mmCIF file of C-alpha atoms in Angstrom:
data_model
loop_
_atom_site.group_PDB
_atom_site.id
_atom_site.type_symbol
_atom_site.label_atom_id
_atom_site.label_comp_id
_atom_site.label_asym_id
_atom_site.label_seq_id
_atom_site.Cartn_x
_atom_site.Cartn_y
_atom_site.Cartn_z
ATOM 1 C CA MET A 1 203.903 223.178 61.521
ATOM 2 C CA TRP A 2 206.927 220.880 61.448
ATOM 3 C CA ASN A 3 210.195 222.524 62.537
ATOM 4 C CA ALA A 4 213.683 221.710 63.864
ATOM 5 C CA ARG A 5 212.546 221.915 67.502
ATOM 6 C CA ARG A 6 209.763 219.358 66.959
ATOM 7 C CA SER A 7 212.120 217.121 64.990
ATOM 8 C CA LEU A 8 214.526 217.183 67.947
ATOM 9 C CA LEU A 9 211.671 216.416 70.342
ATOM 10 C CA LEU A 10 210.631 213.434 68.189
ATOM 11 C CA SER A 11 214.224 212.130 68.237
ATOM 12 C CA LYS A 12 214.327 212.482 72.037
ATOM 13 C CA ILE A 13 211.019 210.611 72.349
ATOM 14 C CA CYS A 14 212.388 207.840 70.082
ATOM 15 C CA VAL A 15 215.477 207.532 72.299
ATOM 16 C CA LEU A 16 213.273 207.365 75.418
ATOM 17 C CA VAL A 17 211.088 204.687 73.761
ATOM 18 C CA PHE A 18 214.232 202.683 72.967
ATOM 19 C CA MET A 19 215.423 203.132 76.583
ATOM 20 C CA ALA A 20 212.078 201.790 77.817
ATOM 21 C CA ALA A 21 212.273 198.889 75.337
ATOM 22 C CA LEU A 22 215.815 198.094 76.482
ATOM 23 C CA ALA A 23 214.774 198.168 80.154
ATOM 24 C CA ALA A 24 211.784 195.912 79.357
ATOM 25 C CA ALA A 25 214.028 193.507 77.408
ATOM 26 C CA LEU A 26 216.503 193.345 80.290
ATOM 27 C CA ILE A 27 213.805 192.814 82.909
ATOM 28 C CA ALA A 28 212.027 190.207 80.790
ATOM 29 C CA GLY A 29 215.336 188.682 79.596
ATOM 30 C CA PRO A 30 214.758 185.063 80.739
ATOM 31 C CA TRP A 31 211.186 185.027 79.380
ATOM 32 C CA LEU A 32 212.341 186.617 76.099
ATOM 33 C CA VAL A 33 215.067 184.021 75.625
ATOM 34 C CA SER A 34 212.733 181.111 76.416
ATOM 35 C CA TRP A 35 210.208 182.546 73.948
ATOM 36 C CA LEU A 36 212.913 182.803 71.250
ATOM 37 C CA ILE A 37 214.051 179.235 71.914
ATOM 38 C CA GLY A 38 210.450 178.010 71.895
ATOM 39 C CA PHE A 39 209.903 179.909 68.648
ATOM 40 C CA SER A 40 212.800 178.053 67.019
ATOM 41 C CA ALA A 41 211.251 174.687 67.991
ATOM 42 C CA ASN A 42 213.489 174.211 71.076
ATOM 43 C CA ALA A 43 216.482 173.696 68.796
ATOM 44 C CA HIS A 44 218.614 175.943 71.044
ATOM 45 C CA GLN A 45 217.445 174.743 74.476
ATOM 46 C CA GLN A 46 221.006 174.164 75.680
ATOM 47 C CA HIS A 47 222.015 177.718 74.678
ATOM 48 C CA THR A 48 219.699 179.547 77.097
ATOM 49 C CA PRO A 49 222.544 180.862 79.346
ATOM 50 C CA TRP A 50 224.441 182.009 76.263
ATOM 51 C CA PHE A 51 221.450 183.915 74.937
ATOM 52 C CA LEU A 52 221.068 185.573 78.338
ATOM 53 C CA ALA A 53 224.774 186.438 78.418
ATOM 54 C CA THR A 54 224.540 188.040 74.962
ATOM 55 C CA LEU A 55 221.395 189.935 75.915
ATOM 56 C CA TYR A 56 222.768 191.368 79.174
ATOM 57 C CA SER A 57 226.310 192.126 77.978
ATOM 58 C CA GLY A 58 224.891 193.790 74.845
ATOM 59 C CA GLY A 59 222.318 195.575 76.994
ATOM 60 C CA VAL A 60 225.067 197.370 78.931
ATOM 61 C CA PHE A 61 226.467 198.921 75.751
ATOM 62 C CA ALA A 62 222.987 199.600 74.368
ATOM 63 C CA GLY A 63 222.177 201.477 77.597
ATOM 64 C CA ILE A 64 225.388 203.537 77.434
ATOM 65 C CA LEU A 65 224.702 204.275 73.758
ATOM 66 C CA LEU A 66 221.151 205.483 74.433
ATOM 67 C CA VAL A 67 222.261 207.747 77.287
ATOM 68 C CA GLN A 68 224.960 209.263 75.058
ATOM 69 C CA LEU A 69 222.435 209.689 72.240
ATOM 70 C CA TYR A 70 220.055 211.481 74.612
ATOM 71 C CA ARG A 71 222.852 213.759 75.868
ATOM 72 C CA LEU A 72 223.778 214.540 72.257
ATOM 73 C CA LEU A 73 220.200 215.520 71.452
ATOM 74 C CA HIS A 74 220.043 217.593 74.651
ATOM 75 C CA ASN A 75 223.227 219.471 73.630
ATOM 76 C CA ILE A 76 221.828 220.095 70.141
ATOM 77 C CA GLY A 77 218.612 221.374 71.746
ATOM 78 C CA GLN A 78 220.703 223.803 73.838
ATOM 79 C CA GLY A 79 222.259 225.175 70.634
ATOM 80 C CA GLY A 80 225.644 223.488 71.014
ATOM 81 C CA VAL A 81 226.081 221.567 67.756
ATOM 82 C CA PHE A 82 229.728 221.930 66.767
ATOM 83 C CA THR A 83 231.352 221.232 70.123
ATOM 84 C CA ALA A 84 234.152 218.979 71.319
ATOM 85 C CA LYS A 85 231.683 217.387 73.773
ATOM 86 C CA ASN A 86 229.406 216.262 70.919
ATOM 87 C CA ILE A 87 232.360 214.794 69.036
ATOM 88 C CA SER A 88 233.295 212.853 72.153
ATOM 89 C CA LEU A 89 229.689 211.612 72.487
ATOM 90 C CA LEU A 90 229.634 210.473 68.842
ATOM 91 C CA ARG A 91 232.936 208.675 69.398
ATOM 92 C CA GLY A 92 231.405 206.914 72.407
ATOM 93 C CA ILE A 93 228.305 205.942 70.405
ATOM 94 C CA SER A 94 230.512 204.547 67.650
ATOM 95 C CA TRP A 95 232.545 202.468 70.126
ATOM 96 C CA CYS A 96 229.341 201.160 71.735
ATOM 97 C CA CYS A 97 228.212 199.967 68.270
ATOM 98 C CA PHE A 98 231.560 198.237 67.773
ATOM 99 C CA ALA A 99 231.370 196.661 71.236
ATOM 100 C CA GLY A 100 227.868 195.379 70.414
ATOM 101 C CA ALA A 101 229.162 194.024 67.111
ATOM 102 C CA PHE A 102 231.993 192.253 68.943
ATOM 103 C CA ILE A 103 229.566 190.609 71.389
ATOM 104 C CA CYS A 104 227.268 189.537 68.550
ATOM 105 C CA LEU A 105 230.215 188.187 66.584
ATOM 106 C CA PHE A 106 231.174 185.913 69.475
ATOM 107 C CA SER A 107 227.517 184.970 69.951
ATOM 108 C CA ALA A 108 227.417 183.779 66.336
ATOM 109 C CA ILE A 109 229.428 180.757 67.553
ATOM 110 C CA TYR A 110 226.310 179.283 69.190
ATOM 111 C CA TYR A 111 223.643 181.017 67.059
ATOM 112 C CA LEU A 112 224.671 182.003 63.523
ATOM 113 C CA PRO A 113 222.087 184.793 62.919
ATOM 114 C CA TRP A 114 223.917 186.893 65.553
ATOM 115 C CA GLY A 115 226.556 187.287 62.822
ATOM 116 C CA ALA A 116 224.137 189.356 60.744
ATOM 117 C CA VAL A 117 223.443 191.558 63.780
ATOM 118 C CA ALA A 118 227.213 191.934 64.288
ATOM 119 C CA VAL A 119 227.707 193.107 60.698
ATOM 120 C CA ALA A 120 224.793 195.575 61.006
ATOM 121 C CA ALA A 121 226.088 196.961 64.317
ATOM 122 C CA ALA A 122 229.636 197.329 62.966
ATOM 123 C CA PHE A 123 228.289 199.067 59.853
ATOM 124 C CA ILE A 124 226.297 201.553 61.952
ATOM 125 C CA GLY A 125 229.390 202.104 64.134
ATOM 126 C CA LEU A 126 231.395 202.879 61.014
ATOM 127 C CA ILE A 127 228.816 205.379 59.754
ATOM 128 C CA VAL A 128 228.711 207.117 63.160
ATOM 129 C CA ARG A 129 232.510 207.239 63.136
ATOM 130 C CA VAL A 130 232.528 208.952 59.720
ATOM 131 C CA VAL A 131 229.894 211.448 60.956
ATOM 132 C CA LYS A 132 232.137 212.075 63.991
ATOM 133 C CA ASN A 133 235.085 212.827 61.670
ATOM 134 C CA VAL A 134 232.930 215.209 59.624
ATOM 135 C CA LEU A 135 231.788 216.983 62.810
ATOM 136 C CA ALA A 136 235.409 217.312 63.975
ATOM 137 C CA GLN A 137 236.282 219.049 60.695
ATOM 138 C CA ALA A 138 233.188 221.241 60.988
ATOM 139 C CA LEU A 139 234.290 222.242 64.502
ATOM 140 C CA ALA A 140 237.742 223.220 63.183
ATOM 141 C CA LEU A 141 236.109 225.317 60.435
ATOM 142 C CA LYS A 142 233.757 226.952 62.946
ATOM 143 C CA GLU A 143 236.629 227.852 65.272
ATOM 144 C CA GLU A 144 238.533 229.393 62.369
ATOM 145 C CA ASN A 145 235.432 231.331 61.346
ATOM 146 C CA ASP A 146 234.824 232.490 64.938
ATOM 147 C CA TYR A 147 238.365 233.855 65.122
ATOM 148 C CA THR A 148 238.168 235.657 61.776
ATOM 149 C CA ILE A 149 237.693 239.323 62.551
ATOM 150 C CA MET B 1 252.098 232.496 65.219
ATOM 151 C CA PRO B 2 254.814 234.560 63.497
ATOM 152 C CA ILE B 3 252.346 237.334 62.567
ATOM 153 C CA ILE B 4 252.350 239.960 65.328
ATOM 154 C CA VAL B 5 249.444 242.391 65.709
ATOM 155 C CA ASN B 6 250.680 245.816 66.808
ATOM 156 C CA LEU B 7 247.226 247.318 67.021
ATOM 157 C CA ASP B 8 247.605 248.343 70.667
ATOM 158 C CA VAL B 9 250.817 250.273 69.825
ATOM 159 C CA VAL B 10 249.137 252.205 66.981
ATOM 160 C CA MET B 11 246.073 252.815 69.168
ATOM 161 C CA ALA B 12 248.284 254.222 71.929
ATOM 162 C CA GLN B 13 250.052 256.481 69.407
ATOM 163 C CA ARG B 14 246.689 257.769 68.143
ATOM 164 C CA LYS B 15 245.361 257.989 71.731
ATOM 165 C CA ILE B 16 242.188 256.071 70.895
ATOM 166 C CA SER B 17 240.357 253.713 73.247
ATOM 167 C CA SER B 18 239.174 250.181 72.363
ATOM 168 C CA GLY B 19 235.534 251.169 72.683
ATOM 169 C CA GLU B 20 235.971 254.147 70.408
ATOM 170 C CA LEU B 21 237.861 252.166 67.753
ATOM 171 C CA ALA B 22 235.386 249.263 67.912
ATOM 172 C CA GLU B 23 232.537 251.690 67.307
ATOM 173 C CA LYS B 24 234.370 253.417 64.438
ATOM 174 C CA ILE B 25 235.178 250.205 62.574
ATOM 175 C CA GLY B 26 231.891 248.496 63.365
ATOM 176 C CA ILE B 27 233.032 245.405 65.297
ATOM 177 C CA SER B 28 232.377 244.344 68.882
ATOM 178 C CA GLN B 29 234.861 245.094 71.670
ATOM 179 C CA ALA B 30 235.198 241.350 72.222
ATOM 180 C CA ASN B 31 236.319 240.851 68.612
ATOM 181 C CA LEU B 32 238.672 243.813 68.840
ATOM 182 C CA SER B 33 240.165 242.241 71.958
ATOM 183 C CA ILE B 34 240.699 238.948 70.059
ATOM 184 C CA LEU B 35 242.511 240.934 67.378
ATOM 185 C CA LYS B 36 244.626 242.928 69.848
ATOM 186 C CA THR B 37 245.707 239.897 71.831
ATOM 187 C CA GLY B 38 246.778 238.015 68.699
ATOM 188 C CA LYS B 39 244.183 235.256 69.140
ATOM 189 C CA ALA B 40 242.597 235.953 65.733
ATOM 190 C CA LYS B 41 243.171 233.339 63.033
ATOM 191 C CA ALA B 42 242.384 235.689 60.126
ATOM 192 C CA VAL B 43 241.548 239.336 59.434
ATOM 193 C CA ARG B 44 239.064 240.335 56.734
ATOM 194 C CA PHE B 45 240.251 242.947 54.220
ATOM 195 C CA SER B 46 237.144 244.983 55.075
ATOM 196 C CA THR B 47 238.145 245.030 58.781
ATOM 197 C CA LEU B 48 241.743 245.920 57.914
ATOM 198 C CA GLU B 49 240.541 248.697 55.634
ATOM 199 C CA ALA B 50 238.292 250.096 58.374
ATOM 200 C CA ILE B 51 241.116 249.979 60.947
ATOM 201 C CA CYS B 52 243.573 251.700 58.578
ATOM 202 C CA GLU B 53 240.997 254.364 57.800
ATOM 203 C CA ALA B 54 240.133 254.945 61.472
ATOM 204 C CA LEU B 55 243.762 255.063 62.620
ATOM 205 C CA ALA B 56 245.156 256.737 59.463
ATOM 206 C CA CYS B 57 247.835 254.094 59.085
ATOM 207 C CA GLN B 58 249.040 251.343 56.737
ATOM 208 C CA PRO B 59 248.408 247.574 57.155
ATOM 209 C CA GLY B 60 252.142 247.158 57.777
ATOM 210 C CA ASP B 61 251.882 249.432 60.836
ATOM 211 C CA ILE B 62 249.427 246.976 62.392
ATOM 212 C CA LEU B 63 250.731 243.618 61.156
ATOM 213 C CA GLU B 64 254.316 242.477 61.458
ATOM 214 C CA TYR B 65 256.054 239.233 60.495
ATOM 215 C CA ARG B 66 258.582 237.840 62.964
ATOM 216 C CA ALA B 67 260.283 234.597 62.022
ATOM 217 C CA PRO B 68 259.878 231.952 64.753
ATOM 218 C CA PRO B 69 263.091 231.036 66.567
ATOM 219 C CA LYS B 70 264.775 227.962 65.090
ATOM 220 C CA ALA B 71 264.912 224.965 67.426
#
């Protein structure tokens, strides 16, 4: 039977799969970039170092984001949902999305489709930020409720 | 907070312990401690009613308003 614990486990597995995919992408970075350039009929041959720079600088923030996401899920699994620590983690996740968007925005100078990725990353960052604000209000309500005798 | 809880004073006057009062009004000792130390953010009417009944007092005996000093 499907329940909250299994849902949490599935989310954790998804995060771990993404971590593995990120590690694979970073290890196979040069091959991945050459494949992408080959795929676009060698039109971006001269941009190989730039693609690599985007991949590795974005990979740092993607790694930080995934670790924070895993810690958030771990905290929720431990029963700590409305906590200051979780709000801080959501804030970090949001900033990682914005950092990724910033990198992609600059990368759009040499490869325009990065612009679409930048918009998507910034949009996700914004949504996470709103969720963080909602959680902060929920924490304030919980504290008030806890101290109502 | 300018609302002062004088529960400990009334309890001392009635010679009743925290454990005994907590049991009488049906809250935990931890919650009673929060109330006594003034850390509580709100008091339910049902809790206030139970305290007044257990200590045979009025809400004003337990709660007091003291204006904060002006800066």
